[in-house]
Amino acid sequence: MQSYEERLTAPRSWWVIAGLIGVACALMLLPLGTLPMLGGLIGGAALAAVAVSSYGSVRIRVVGDSLIAGDARIPVAALGEAQALDPEEALAWRTHKADTRAFMLLRSYVPTAVRVEITDPEDPTPYAYLSTREPERLVAALTAVRA
């Protein structure tokens, strides 16, 4: 049973930048002729788009008894209290309150987040910081699975 799913996608401005990288590659190859210029446009834009897509397409899911955040799969039994963070509190946990041992699924273009304590005594990770556009919904899903 899946109770929560979210895909964090890159903002539109990043896609514009990927297109501009293609234009820059085309301009660099312009002195070599039309065909190399078109190759630079297509190749540069395609490589930049792959980079934006791979970084910007992370998923956060609560499936069955697991929290899946990016490549991490954490059993809900190993999780403690989940706390929804507003933009100011999320910024604090990304900067001066951050613990270097924490699992951070951080996307700078998402202002809100959820901080979930990790209670597994064998895991040195104190908490998971998850950038999310819907922090209250994620907290509710985690609470529902734990109950």
Short mmCIF file of N, CA, C and O in Angstrom, two decimals:
data_model
loop_
_atom_site.label_atom_id
_atom_site.label_comp_id
_atom_site.label_asym_id
_atom_site.label_seq_id
_atom_site.Cartn_x
_atom_site.Cartn_y
_atom_site.Cartn_z
N MET A 1 0.84 -1.19 0.00
CA MET A 1 0.00 0.00 0.00
C MET A 1 0.88 1.25 0.00
O MET A 1 1.80 1.37 0.80
N GLN A 2 0.61 2.12 -0.92
CA GLN A 2 1.40 3.34 -1.04
C GLN A 2 0.59 4.51 -0.52
O GLN A 2 -0.49 4.79 -1.00
N SER A 3 1.14 5.21 0.48
CA SER A 3 0.37 6.29 1.07
C SER A 3 0.91 7.67 0.72
O SER A 3 0.26 8.65 1.00
N TYR A 4 2.09 7.74 0.12
CA TYR A 4 2.65 9.04 -0.22
C TYR A 4 3.65 8.87 -1.36
O TYR A 4 4.46 7.93 -1.36
N GLU A 5 3.61 9.77 -2.31
CA GLU A 5 4.63 9.81 -3.36
C GLU A 5 4.78 11.24 -3.85
O GLU A 5 3.80 11.95 -4.05
N GLU A 6 6.03 11.63 -4.03
CA GLU A 6 6.33 12.97 -4.53
C GLU A 6 7.59 12.89 -5.39
O GLU A 6 8.55 12.21 -5.03
N ARG A 7 7.57 13.57 -6.50
CA ARG A 7 8.75 13.69 -7.35
C ARG A 7 9.21 15.14 -7.31
O ARG A 7 8.44 16.04 -7.63
N LEU A 8 10.45 15.33 -6.91
CA LEU A 8 11.01 16.68 -6.87
C LEU A 8 11.66 16.95 -8.22
O LEU A 8 12.67 16.35 -8.57
N THR A 9 11.06 17.82 -9.00
CA THR A 9 11.58 18.14 -10.32
C THR A 9 12.31 19.48 -10.29
O THR A 9 12.01 20.35 -9.48
N ALA A 10 13.27 19.61 -11.17
CA ALA A 10 14.06 20.83 -11.26
C ALA A 10 13.17 21.99 -11.73
O ALA A 10 12.23 21.79 -12.50
N PRO A 11 13.47 23.20 -11.28
CA PRO A 11 12.67 24.35 -11.72
C PRO A 11 12.84 24.65 -13.21
O PRO A 11 13.83 24.24 -13.83
N ARG A 12 11.89 25.37 -13.76
CA ARG A 12 11.93 25.69 -15.20
C ARG A 12 13.18 26.46 -15.59
O ARG A 12 13.70 26.30 -16.69
N SER A 13 13.67 27.30 -14.69
CA SER A 13 14.85 28.10 -15.02
C SER A 13 16.05 27.20 -15.32
O SER A 13 16.91 27.55 -16.13
N TRP A 14 16.14 26.04 -14.67
CA TRP A 14 17.26 25.13 -14.94
C TRP A 14 17.18 24.58 -16.36
O TRP A 14 18.21 24.35 -17.00
N TRP A 15 15.95 24.36 -16.85
CA TRP A 15 15.78 23.88 -18.22
C TRP A 15 16.16 24.97 -19.22
O TRP A 15 16.73 24.68 -20.27
N VAL A 16 15.87 26.21 -18.88
CA VAL A 16 16.28 27.33 -19.74
C VAL A 16 17.81 27.39 -19.79
O VAL A 16 18.40 27.57 -20.86
N ILE A 17 18.45 27.21 -18.65
CA ILE A 17 19.91 27.22 -18.60
C ILE A 17 20.47 26.07 -19.43
O ILE A 17 21.48 26.24 -20.13
N ALA A 18 19.83 24.90 -19.39
CA ALA A 18 20.28 23.76 -20.21
C ALA A 18 20.22 24.13 -21.70
O ALA A 18 21.13 23.80 -22.47
N GLY A 19 19.15 24.81 -22.10
CA GLY A 19 19.05 25.26 -23.49
C GLY A 19 20.12 26.27 -23.84
O GLY A 19 20.71 26.25 -24.93
N LEU A 20 20.42 27.18 -22.90
CA LEU A 20 21.47 28.18 -23.14
C LEU A 20 22.86 27.54 -23.23
O LEU A 20 23.72 28.03 -23.96
N ILE A 21 23.06 26.46 -22.51
CA ILE A 21 24.33 25.73 -22.63
C ILE A 21 24.46 25.16 -24.04
O ILE A 21 25.53 25.21 -24.64
N GLY A 22 23.35 24.65 -24.58
CA GLY A 22 23.36 24.18 -25.97
C GLY A 22 23.69 25.30 -26.94
O GLY A 22 24.48 25.12 -27.88
N VAL A 23 23.12 26.49 -26.73
CA VAL A 23 23.42 27.65 -27.59
C VAL A 23 24.89 28.04 -27.47
O VAL A 23 25.55 28.34 -28.47
N ALA A 24 25.42 28.01 -26.25
CA ALA A 24 26.84 28.34 -26.05
C ALA A 24 27.74 27.35 -26.78
O ALA A 24 28.74 27.74 -27.41
N CYS A 25 27.39 26.06 -26.71
CA CYS A 25 28.18 25.05 -27.43
C CYS A 25 28.10 25.29 -28.94
O CYS A 25 29.10 25.13 -29.65
N ALA A 26 26.92 25.67 -29.42
CA ALA A 26 26.76 25.96 -30.85
C ALA A 26 27.61 27.15 -31.25
O ALA A 26 28.27 27.13 -32.31
N LEU A 27 27.64 28.19 -30.43
CA LEU A 27 28.44 29.37 -30.76
C LEU A 27 29.93 29.07 -30.76
O LEU A 27 30.68 29.63 -31.56
N MET A 28 30.36 28.18 -29.86
CA MET A 28 31.78 27.81 -29.85
C MET A 28 32.19 27.08 -31.13
O MET A 28 33.32 27.20 -31.59
N LEU A 29 31.25 26.31 -31.68
CA LEU A 29 31.56 25.52 -32.88
C LEU A 29 31.17 26.22 -34.17
O LEU A 29 31.39 25.69 -35.25
N LEU A 30 30.60 27.42 -34.10
CA LEU A 30 30.19 28.17 -35.28
C LEU A 30 31.32 28.40 -36.28
O LEU A 30 31.11 28.26 -37.49
N PRO A 31 32.56 28.72 -35.83
CA PRO A 31 33.62 28.92 -36.82
C PRO A 31 33.96 27.68 -37.65
O PRO A 31 34.55 27.79 -38.72
N LEU A 32 33.55 26.51 -37.17
CA LEU A 32 33.85 25.28 -37.90
C LEU A 32 32.81 24.95 -38.96
O LEU A 32 33.00 24.02 -39.74
N GLY A 33 31.70 25.65 -38.98
CA GLY A 33 30.69 25.42 -40.00
C GLY A 33 29.32 25.15 -39.40
O GLY A 33 29.14 25.07 -38.18
N THR A 34 28.35 25.01 -40.30
CA THR A 34 26.97 24.83 -39.88
C THR A 34 26.72 23.48 -39.22
O THR A 34 26.05 23.39 -38.19
N LEU A 35 27.25 22.43 -39.80
CA LEU A 35 27.02 21.09 -39.25
C LEU A 35 27.63 20.93 -37.85
O LEU A 35 26.93 20.45 -36.94
N PRO A 36 28.88 21.33 -37.63
CA PRO A 36 29.40 21.26 -36.26
C PRO A 36 28.62 22.15 -35.28
O PRO A 36 28.43 21.79 -34.11
N MET A 37 28.15 23.31 -35.77
CA MET A 37 27.36 24.19 -34.91
C MET A 37 26.06 23.49 -34.47
O MET A 37 25.70 23.51 -33.28
N LEU A 38 25.36 22.84 -35.41
CA LEU A 38 24.15 22.12 -35.06
C LEU A 38 24.45 20.95 -34.13
O LEU A 38 23.68 20.67 -33.20
N GLY A 39 25.57 20.27 -34.34
CA GLY A 39 25.97 19.19 -33.46
C GLY A 39 26.24 19.70 -32.05
O GLY A 39 25.87 19.06 -31.06
N GLY A 40 26.89 20.86 -31.95
CA GLY A 40 27.14 21.46 -30.65
C GLY A 40 25.86 21.87 -29.95
O GLY A 40 25.71 21.68 -28.74
N LEU A 41 24.92 22.42 -30.71
CA LEU A 41 23.63 22.82 -30.15
C LEU A 41 22.89 21.61 -29.60
O LEU A 41 22.46 21.60 -28.44
N ILE A 42 22.78 20.59 -30.40
CA ILE A 42 22.03 19.40 -29.99
C ILE A 42 22.76 18.64 -28.88
O ILE A 42 22.17 18.27 -27.86
N GLY A 43 24.07 18.43 -29.07
CA GLY A 43 24.84 17.69 -28.08
C GLY A 43 24.93 18.40 -26.74
O GLY A 43 24.74 17.80 -25.69
N GLY A 44 25.23 19.70 -26.78
CA GLY A 44 25.34 20.47 -25.53
C GLY A 44 24.03 20.55 -24.78
O GLY A 44 23.98 20.36 -23.56
N ALA A 45 22.95 20.80 -25.51
CA ALA A 45 21.63 20.88 -24.87
C ALA A 45 21.22 19.51 -24.32
O ALA A 45 20.66 19.42 -23.22
N ALA A 46 21.51 18.45 -25.07
CA ALA A 46 21.14 17.10 -24.61
C ALA A 46 21.91 16.72 -23.34
O ALA A 46 21.32 16.19 -22.39
N LEU A 47 23.21 16.98 -23.31
CA LEU A 47 24.00 16.65 -22.11
C LEU A 47 23.55 17.46 -20.90
O LEU A 47 23.44 16.94 -19.79
N ALA A 48 23.29 18.74 -21.11
CA ALA A 48 22.82 19.58 -20.01
C ALA A 48 21.44 19.12 -19.53
O ALA A 48 21.16 19.10 -18.33
N ALA A 49 20.57 18.72 -20.46
CA ALA A 49 19.23 18.25 -20.09
C ALA A 49 19.31 16.94 -19.31
O ALA A 49 18.56 16.74 -18.35
N VAL A 50 20.22 16.06 -19.68
CA VAL A 50 20.41 14.81 -18.93
C VAL A 50 20.86 15.11 -17.50
O VAL A 50 20.38 14.52 -16.54
N ALA A 51 21.79 16.06 -17.36
CA ALA A 51 22.27 16.43 -16.03
C ALA A 51 21.14 17.02 -15.19
O ALA A 51 20.97 16.65 -14.02
N VAL A 52 20.35 17.92 -15.74
CA VAL A 52 19.24 18.53 -15.01
C VAL A 52 18.20 17.48 -14.64
O VAL A 52 17.71 17.43 -13.51
N SER A 53 17.88 16.61 -15.57
CA SER A 53 16.87 15.59 -15.33
C SER A 53 17.32 14.59 -14.26
O SER A 53 16.55 14.23 -13.37
N SER A 54 18.57 14.16 -14.32
CA SER A 54 19.03 13.17 -13.34
C SER A 54 19.10 13.75 -11.94
O SER A 54 18.78 13.09 -10.96
N TYR A 55 19.51 14.99 -11.81
CA TYR A 55 19.58 15.61 -10.49
C TYR A 55 18.19 16.00 -9.99
O TYR A 55 17.89 15.88 -8.81
N GLY A 56 17.35 16.42 -10.88
CA GLY A 56 16.06 16.98 -10.49
C GLY A 56 14.91 16.01 -10.43
O GLY A 56 13.78 16.42 -10.19
N SER A 57 15.14 14.72 -10.62
CA SER A 57 14.00 13.80 -10.65
C SER A 57 14.01 12.82 -9.47
O SER A 57 13.65 11.67 -9.63
N VAL A 58 14.38 13.28 -8.31
CA VAL A 58 14.40 12.42 -7.13
C VAL A 58 12.98 12.21 -6.62
O VAL A 58 12.14 13.09 -6.73
N ARG A 59 12.73 11.02 -6.07
CA ARG A 59 11.39 10.69 -5.56
C ARG A 59 11.45 10.41 -4.07
O ARG A 59 12.42 9.85 -3.57
N ILE A 60 10.38 10.80 -3.39
CA ILE A 60 10.18 10.47 -1.98
C ILE A 60 8.87 9.70 -1.90
O ILE A 60 7.84 10.17 -2.39
N ARG A 61 8.93 8.50 -1.29
CA ARG A 61 7.74 7.67 -1.20
C ARG A 61 7.64 7.02 0.18
O ARG A 61 8.65 6.72 0.80
N VAL A 62 6.42 6.81 0.61
CA VAL A 62 6.15 5.97 1.77
C VAL A 62 5.37 4.79 1.20
O VAL A 62 4.23 4.93 0.77
N VAL A 63 6.03 3.63 1.17
CA VAL A 63 5.45 2.44 0.56
C VAL A 63 5.50 1.32 1.59
O VAL A 63 6.58 0.97 2.07
N GLY A 64 4.35 0.76 1.90
CA GLY A 64 4.30 -0.32 2.88
C GLY A 64 4.83 0.16 4.21
O GLY A 64 4.30 1.10 4.80
N ASP A 65 5.90 -0.45 4.67
CA ASP A 65 6.49 -0.06 5.95
C ASP A 65 7.86 0.59 5.76
O ASP A 65 8.71 0.51 6.63
N SER A 66 8.07 1.25 4.61
CA SER A 66 9.36 1.87 4.31
C SER A 66 9.20 3.30 3.81
O SER A 66 8.24 3.62 3.12
N LEU A 67 10.19 4.09 4.17
CA LEU A 67 10.34 5.43 3.61
C LEU A 67 11.44 5.33 2.58
O LEU A 67 12.56 4.93 2.89
N ILE A 68 11.11 5.66 1.34
CA ILE A 68 12.09 5.61 0.26
C ILE A 68 12.34 7.04 -0.19
O ILE A 68 11.44 7.73 -0.66
N ALA A 69 13.58 7.49 0.01
CA ALA A 69 13.95 8.86 -0.34
C ALA A 69 15.20 8.80 -1.21
O ALA A 69 16.29 8.53 -0.71
N GLY A 70 15.02 9.03 -2.50
CA GLY A 70 16.15 8.88 -3.40
C GLY A 70 16.58 7.43 -3.44
O GLY A 70 15.78 6.54 -3.67
N ASP A 71 17.86 7.17 -3.16
CA ASP A 71 18.39 5.81 -3.13
C ASP A 71 18.26 5.14 -1.77
O ASP A 71 18.53 3.96 -1.64
N ALA A 72 17.87 5.88 -0.77
CA ALA A 72 17.77 5.34 0.59
C ALA A 72 16.43 4.69 0.84
O ALA A 72 15.39 5.19 0.43
N ARG A 73 16.47 3.56 1.51
CA ARG A 73 15.25 2.86 1.93
C ARG A 73 15.36 2.66 3.43
O ARG A 73 16.21 1.93 3.90
N ILE A 74 14.48 3.32 4.18
CA ILE A 74 14.54 3.30 5.63
C ILE A 74 13.25 2.67 6.15
O ILE A 74 12.16 3.15 5.85
N PRO A 75 13.34 1.60 6.96
CA PRO A 75 12.12 1.03 7.53
C PRO A 75 11.48 2.02 8.49
O PRO A 75 12.16 2.70 9.25
N VAL A 76 10.16 2.11 8.45
CA VAL A 76 9.45 3.05 9.31
C VAL A 76 9.68 2.71 10.78
O VAL A 76 9.67 3.59 11.64
N ALA A 77 9.93 1.44 11.08
CA ALA A 77 10.20 1.05 12.47
C ALA A 77 11.48 1.69 13.01
O ALA A 77 11.63 1.84 14.22
N ALA A 78 12.38 2.11 12.13
CA ALA A 78 13.63 2.75 12.55
C ALA A 78 13.50 4.27 12.62
O ALA A 78 14.48 4.96 12.89
N LEU A 79 12.30 4.78 12.38
CA LEU A 79 12.09 6.22 12.38
C LEU A 79 11.39 6.68 13.65
O LEU A 79 10.52 5.99 14.17
N GLY A 80 11.78 7.85 14.11
CA GLY A 80 11.13 8.46 15.26
C GLY A 80 10.15 9.52 14.79
O GLY A 80 9.49 9.38 13.76
N GLU A 81 10.11 10.61 15.52
CA GLU A 81 9.18 11.69 15.24
C GLU A 81 9.56 12.42 13.95
O GLU A 81 10.73 12.70 13.69
N ALA A 82 8.54 12.73 13.16
CA ALA A 82 8.72 13.51 11.94
C ALA A 82 8.23 14.93 12.20
O ALA A 82 7.18 15.13 12.80
N GLN A 83 9.00 15.89 11.74
CA GLN A 83 8.68 17.30 11.98
C GLN A 83 8.67 18.05 10.65
O GLN A 83 9.66 18.04 9.92
N ALA A 84 7.55 18.70 10.35
CA ALA A 84 7.45 19.54 9.15
C ALA A 84 8.19 20.84 9.42
O ALA A 84 8.04 21.45 10.48
N LEU A 85 9.02 21.26 8.46
CA LEU A 85 9.82 22.47 8.61
C LEU A 85 9.35 23.53 7.63
O LEU A 85 9.28 23.28 6.42
N ASP A 86 9.05 24.73 8.14
CA ASP A 86 8.71 25.85 7.26
C ASP A 86 10.01 26.35 6.62
O ASP A 86 11.09 25.89 6.96
N PRO A 87 9.94 27.29 5.67
CA PRO A 87 11.16 27.73 4.98
C PRO A 87 12.27 28.23 5.90
O PRO A 87 13.45 27.93 5.68
N GLU A 88 11.92 28.96 6.95
CA GLU A 88 12.96 29.50 7.85
C GLU A 88 13.63 28.37 8.64
O GLU A 88 14.84 28.33 8.79
N GLU A 89 12.82 27.47 9.18
CA GLU A 89 13.35 26.36 9.97
C GLU A 89 14.13 25.39 9.07
O GLU A 89 15.16 24.85 9.47
N ALA A 90 13.65 25.17 7.85
CA ALA A 90 14.37 24.31 6.92
C ALA A 90 15.74 24.89 6.59
O ALA A 90 16.74 24.16 6.53
N LEU A 91 15.81 26.20 6.42
CA LEU A 91 17.10 26.86 6.17
C LEU A 91 18.04 26.66 7.35
O LEU A 91 19.22 26.38 7.18
N ALA A 92 17.51 26.78 8.56
CA ALA A 92 18.34 26.58 9.75
C ALA A 92 18.89 25.16 9.81
O ALA A 92 20.07 24.96 10.12
N TRP A 93 18.06 24.15 9.48
CA TRP A 93 18.53 22.77 9.52
C TRP A 93 19.45 22.43 8.35
O TRP A 93 20.18 21.45 8.39
N ARG A 94 19.42 23.24 7.29
CA ARG A 94 20.37 23.05 6.18
C ARG A 94 21.72 23.69 6.49
O ARG A 94 22.71 23.37 5.86
N THR A 95 21.75 24.64 7.42
CA THR A 95 22.96 25.42 7.65
C THR A 95 23.49 25.19 9.06
O THR A 95 24.11 24.18 9.33
N HIS A 96 23.23 26.09 9.98
CA HIS A 96 23.90 26.05 11.28
C HIS A 96 23.41 24.95 12.22
O HIS A 96 24.14 24.56 13.13
N LYS A 97 22.22 24.41 12.04
CA LYS A 97 21.74 23.31 12.89
C LYS A 97 22.08 21.93 12.31
O LYS A 97 21.85 20.92 12.96
N ALA A 98 22.62 21.88 11.12
CA ALA A 98 22.86 20.61 10.44
C ALA A 98 23.91 19.77 11.15
O ALA A 98 24.86 20.28 11.71
N ASP A 99 23.70 18.47 11.12
CA ASP A 99 24.64 17.49 11.65
C ASP A 99 25.28 16.79 10.45
O ASP A 99 24.57 16.33 9.54
N THR A 100 26.59 16.69 10.45
CA THR A 100 27.29 16.09 9.30
C THR A 100 26.97 14.62 9.13
O THR A 100 27.19 14.07 8.06
N ARG A 101 26.45 13.97 10.16
CA ARG A 101 26.12 12.55 10.07
C ARG A 101 24.72 12.32 9.51
O ARG A 101 24.34 11.19 9.23
N ALA A 102 23.94 13.36 9.33
CA ALA A 102 22.54 13.24 8.90
C ALA A 102 22.45 12.83 7.43
O ALA A 102 23.32 13.12 6.62
N PHE A 103 21.35 12.15 7.11
CA PHE A 103 21.02 11.86 5.72
C PHE A 103 20.28 13.07 5.17
O PHE A 103 19.24 13.44 5.69
N MET A 104 20.84 13.68 4.14
CA MET A 104 20.25 14.90 3.58
C MET A 104 19.82 14.64 2.13
O MET A 104 20.66 14.43 1.27
N LEU A 105 18.52 14.66 1.91
CA LEU A 105 18.00 14.68 0.56
C LEU A 105 17.62 16.13 0.32
O LEU A 105 16.49 16.55 0.53
N LEU A 106 18.61 16.89 -0.06
CA LEU A 106 18.51 18.35 -0.09
C LEU A 106 18.39 18.83 -1.52
O LEU A 106 19.21 18.50 -2.38
N ARG A 107 17.36 19.60 -1.77
CA ARG A 107 17.20 20.28 -3.05
C ARG A 107 17.00 21.75 -2.73
O ARG A 107 15.99 22.14 -2.13
N SER A 108 17.94 22.57 -3.13
CA SER A 108 17.93 23.99 -2.77
C SER A 108 16.74 24.75 -3.32
O SER A 108 16.36 25.78 -2.78
N TYR A 109 16.14 24.26 -4.36
CA TYR A 109 15.01 24.95 -4.98
C TYR A 109 13.68 24.62 -4.30
O TYR A 109 12.64 25.14 -4.69
N VAL A 110 13.69 23.75 -3.28
CA VAL A 110 12.49 23.44 -2.51
C VAL A 110 12.66 24.05 -1.13
O VAL A 110 13.52 23.63 -0.36
N PRO A 111 11.86 25.05 -0.77
CA PRO A 111 12.10 25.78 0.49
C PRO A 111 11.69 25.04 1.76
O PRO A 111 12.21 25.31 2.83
N THR A 112 10.74 24.11 1.67
CA THR A 112 10.25 23.42 2.87
C THR A 112 10.83 22.01 2.95
O THR A 112 11.32 21.48 1.95
N ALA A 113 10.76 21.41 4.15
CA ALA A 113 11.35 20.10 4.34
C ALA A 113 10.69 19.38 5.50
O ALA A 113 9.85 19.93 6.21
N VAL A 114 11.10 18.12 5.68
CA VAL A 114 10.71 17.31 6.82
C VAL A 114 11.98 16.77 7.45
O VAL A 114 12.90 16.35 6.75
N ARG A 115 12.02 16.83 8.78
CA ARG A 115 13.14 16.26 9.54
C ARG A 115 12.58 15.07 10.30
O ARG A 115 11.64 15.20 11.07
N VAL A 116 13.17 13.89 10.07
CA VAL A 116 12.69 12.66 10.69
C VAL A 116 13.83 12.07 11.52
O VAL A 116 14.91 11.81 10.99
N GLU A 117 13.58 11.86 12.81
CA GLU A 117 14.58 11.24 13.66
C GLU A 117 14.76 9.78 13.25
O GLU A 117 13.80 9.11 12.91
N ILE A 118 16.01 9.31 13.31
CA ILE A 118 16.29 7.90 13.08
C ILE A 118 16.65 7.29 14.42
O ILE A 118 17.62 7.71 15.06
N THR A 119 15.85 6.32 14.85
CA THR A 119 15.98 5.77 16.20
C THR A 119 16.70 4.43 16.25
O THR A 119 16.85 3.87 17.33
N ASP A 120 17.16 3.93 15.13
CA ASP A 120 17.88 2.65 15.11
C ASP A 120 19.20 2.80 15.86
O ASP A 120 20.05 3.61 15.47
N PRO A 121 19.42 2.04 16.94
CA PRO A 121 20.65 2.20 17.73
C PRO A 121 21.92 1.80 16.97
O PRO A 121 23.01 2.25 17.32
N GLU A 122 21.78 0.99 15.93
CA GLU A 122 22.95 0.56 15.16
C GLU A 122 23.29 1.54 14.03
O GLU A 122 24.31 1.38 13.37
N ASP A 123 22.45 2.51 13.81
CA ASP A 123 22.66 3.49 12.74
C ASP A 123 23.17 4.80 13.34
O ASP A 123 22.50 5.39 14.17
N PRO A 124 24.34 5.26 12.92
CA PRO A 124 24.88 6.51 13.49
C PRO A 124 24.20 7.77 12.95
O PRO A 124 24.46 8.87 13.42
N THR A 125 23.30 7.61 11.98
CA THR A 125 22.61 8.74 11.39
C THR A 125 21.57 9.26 12.38
O THR A 125 20.65 8.54 12.73
N PRO A 126 21.68 10.53 12.81
CA PRO A 126 20.73 11.03 13.82
C PRO A 126 19.34 11.36 13.25
O PRO A 126 18.34 11.22 13.94
N TYR A 127 19.29 11.81 12.01
CA TYR A 127 18.01 12.18 11.41
C TYR A 127 18.15 12.21 9.90
O TYR A 127 19.25 12.20 9.35
N ALA A 128 16.99 12.24 9.25
CA ALA A 128 16.93 12.40 7.80
C ALA A 128 16.27 13.74 7.51
O ALA A 128 15.22 14.05 8.08
N TYR A 129 16.91 14.52 6.67
CA TYR A 129 16.37 15.81 6.23
C TYR A 129 15.91 15.60 4.79
O TYR A 129 16.71 15.26 3.92
N LEU A 130 14.61 15.79 4.55
CA LEU A 130 14.05 15.54 3.23
C LEU A 130 13.40 16.81 2.70
O LEU A 130 12.41 17.28 3.26
N SER A 131 13.93 17.36 1.64
CA SER A 131 13.28 18.49 0.98
C SER A 131 11.97 17.98 0.38
O SER A 131 11.95 16.95 -0.30
N THR A 132 10.89 18.68 0.64
CA THR A 132 9.58 18.28 0.12
C THR A 132 8.70 19.51 -0.03
O THR A 132 8.78 20.44 0.77
N ARG A 133 7.88 19.48 -1.06
CA ARG A 133 6.95 20.59 -1.26
C ARG A 133 5.69 20.44 -0.41
O ARG A 133 4.93 21.38 -0.26
N GLU A 134 5.46 19.25 0.13
CA GLU A 134 4.27 18.98 0.93
C GLU A 134 4.67 18.35 2.27
O GLU A 134 4.40 17.17 2.52
N PRO A 135 5.30 19.12 3.15
CA PRO A 135 5.81 18.53 4.40
C PRO A 135 4.71 17.98 5.31
O PRO A 135 4.90 16.92 5.92
N GLU A 136 3.59 18.65 5.42
CA GLU A 136 2.52 18.17 6.30
C GLU A 136 1.97 16.84 5.82
O GLU A 136 1.66 15.95 6.62
N ARG A 137 1.84 16.69 4.52
CA ARG A 137 1.33 15.44 3.96
C ARG A 137 2.30 14.28 4.20
O ARG A 137 1.88 13.16 4.51
N LEU A 138 3.60 14.55 4.07
CA LEU A 138 4.60 13.51 4.32
C LEU A 138 4.60 13.10 5.79
O LEU A 138 4.64 11.92 6.12
N VAL A 139 4.53 14.08 6.69
CA VAL A 139 4.48 13.79 8.12
C VAL A 139 3.23 12.95 8.44
O VAL A 139 3.29 11.98 9.19
N ALA A 140 2.09 13.31 7.85
CA ALA A 140 0.86 12.56 8.08
C ALA A 140 0.98 11.13 7.56
O ALA A 140 0.51 10.18 8.23
N ALA A 141 1.61 10.93 6.43
CA ALA A 141 1.78 9.58 5.89
C ALA A 141 2.69 8.75 6.79
O ALA A 141 2.40 7.57 7.04
N LEU A 142 3.78 9.33 7.27
CA LEU A 142 4.68 8.60 8.17
C LEU A 142 3.98 8.26 9.49
O LEU A 142 4.14 7.16 10.02
N THR A 143 3.20 9.20 10.00
CA THR A 143 2.47 8.96 11.24
C THR A 143 1.43 7.85 11.05
O THR A 143 1.26 6.99 11.92
N ALA A 144 0.76 7.85 9.91
CA ALA A 144 -0.26 6.83 9.64
C ALA A 144 0.36 5.45 9.52
O ALA A 144 -0.20 4.46 10.01
N VAL A 145 1.53 5.34 8.92
CA VAL A 145 2.18 4.05 8.77
C VAL A 145 2.68 3.54 10.12
O VAL A 145 2.59 2.34 10.41
N ARG A 146 3.18 4.42 10.95
CA ARG A 146 3.67 4.02 12.28
C ARG A 146 2.54 3.58 13.20
O ARG A 146 2.75 2.76 14.08
N ALA A 147 1.35 4.12 12.99
CA ALA A 147 0.22 3.82 13.89
C ALA A 147 -0.38 2.46 13.63
O ALA A 147 -0.14 1.78 12.72
#
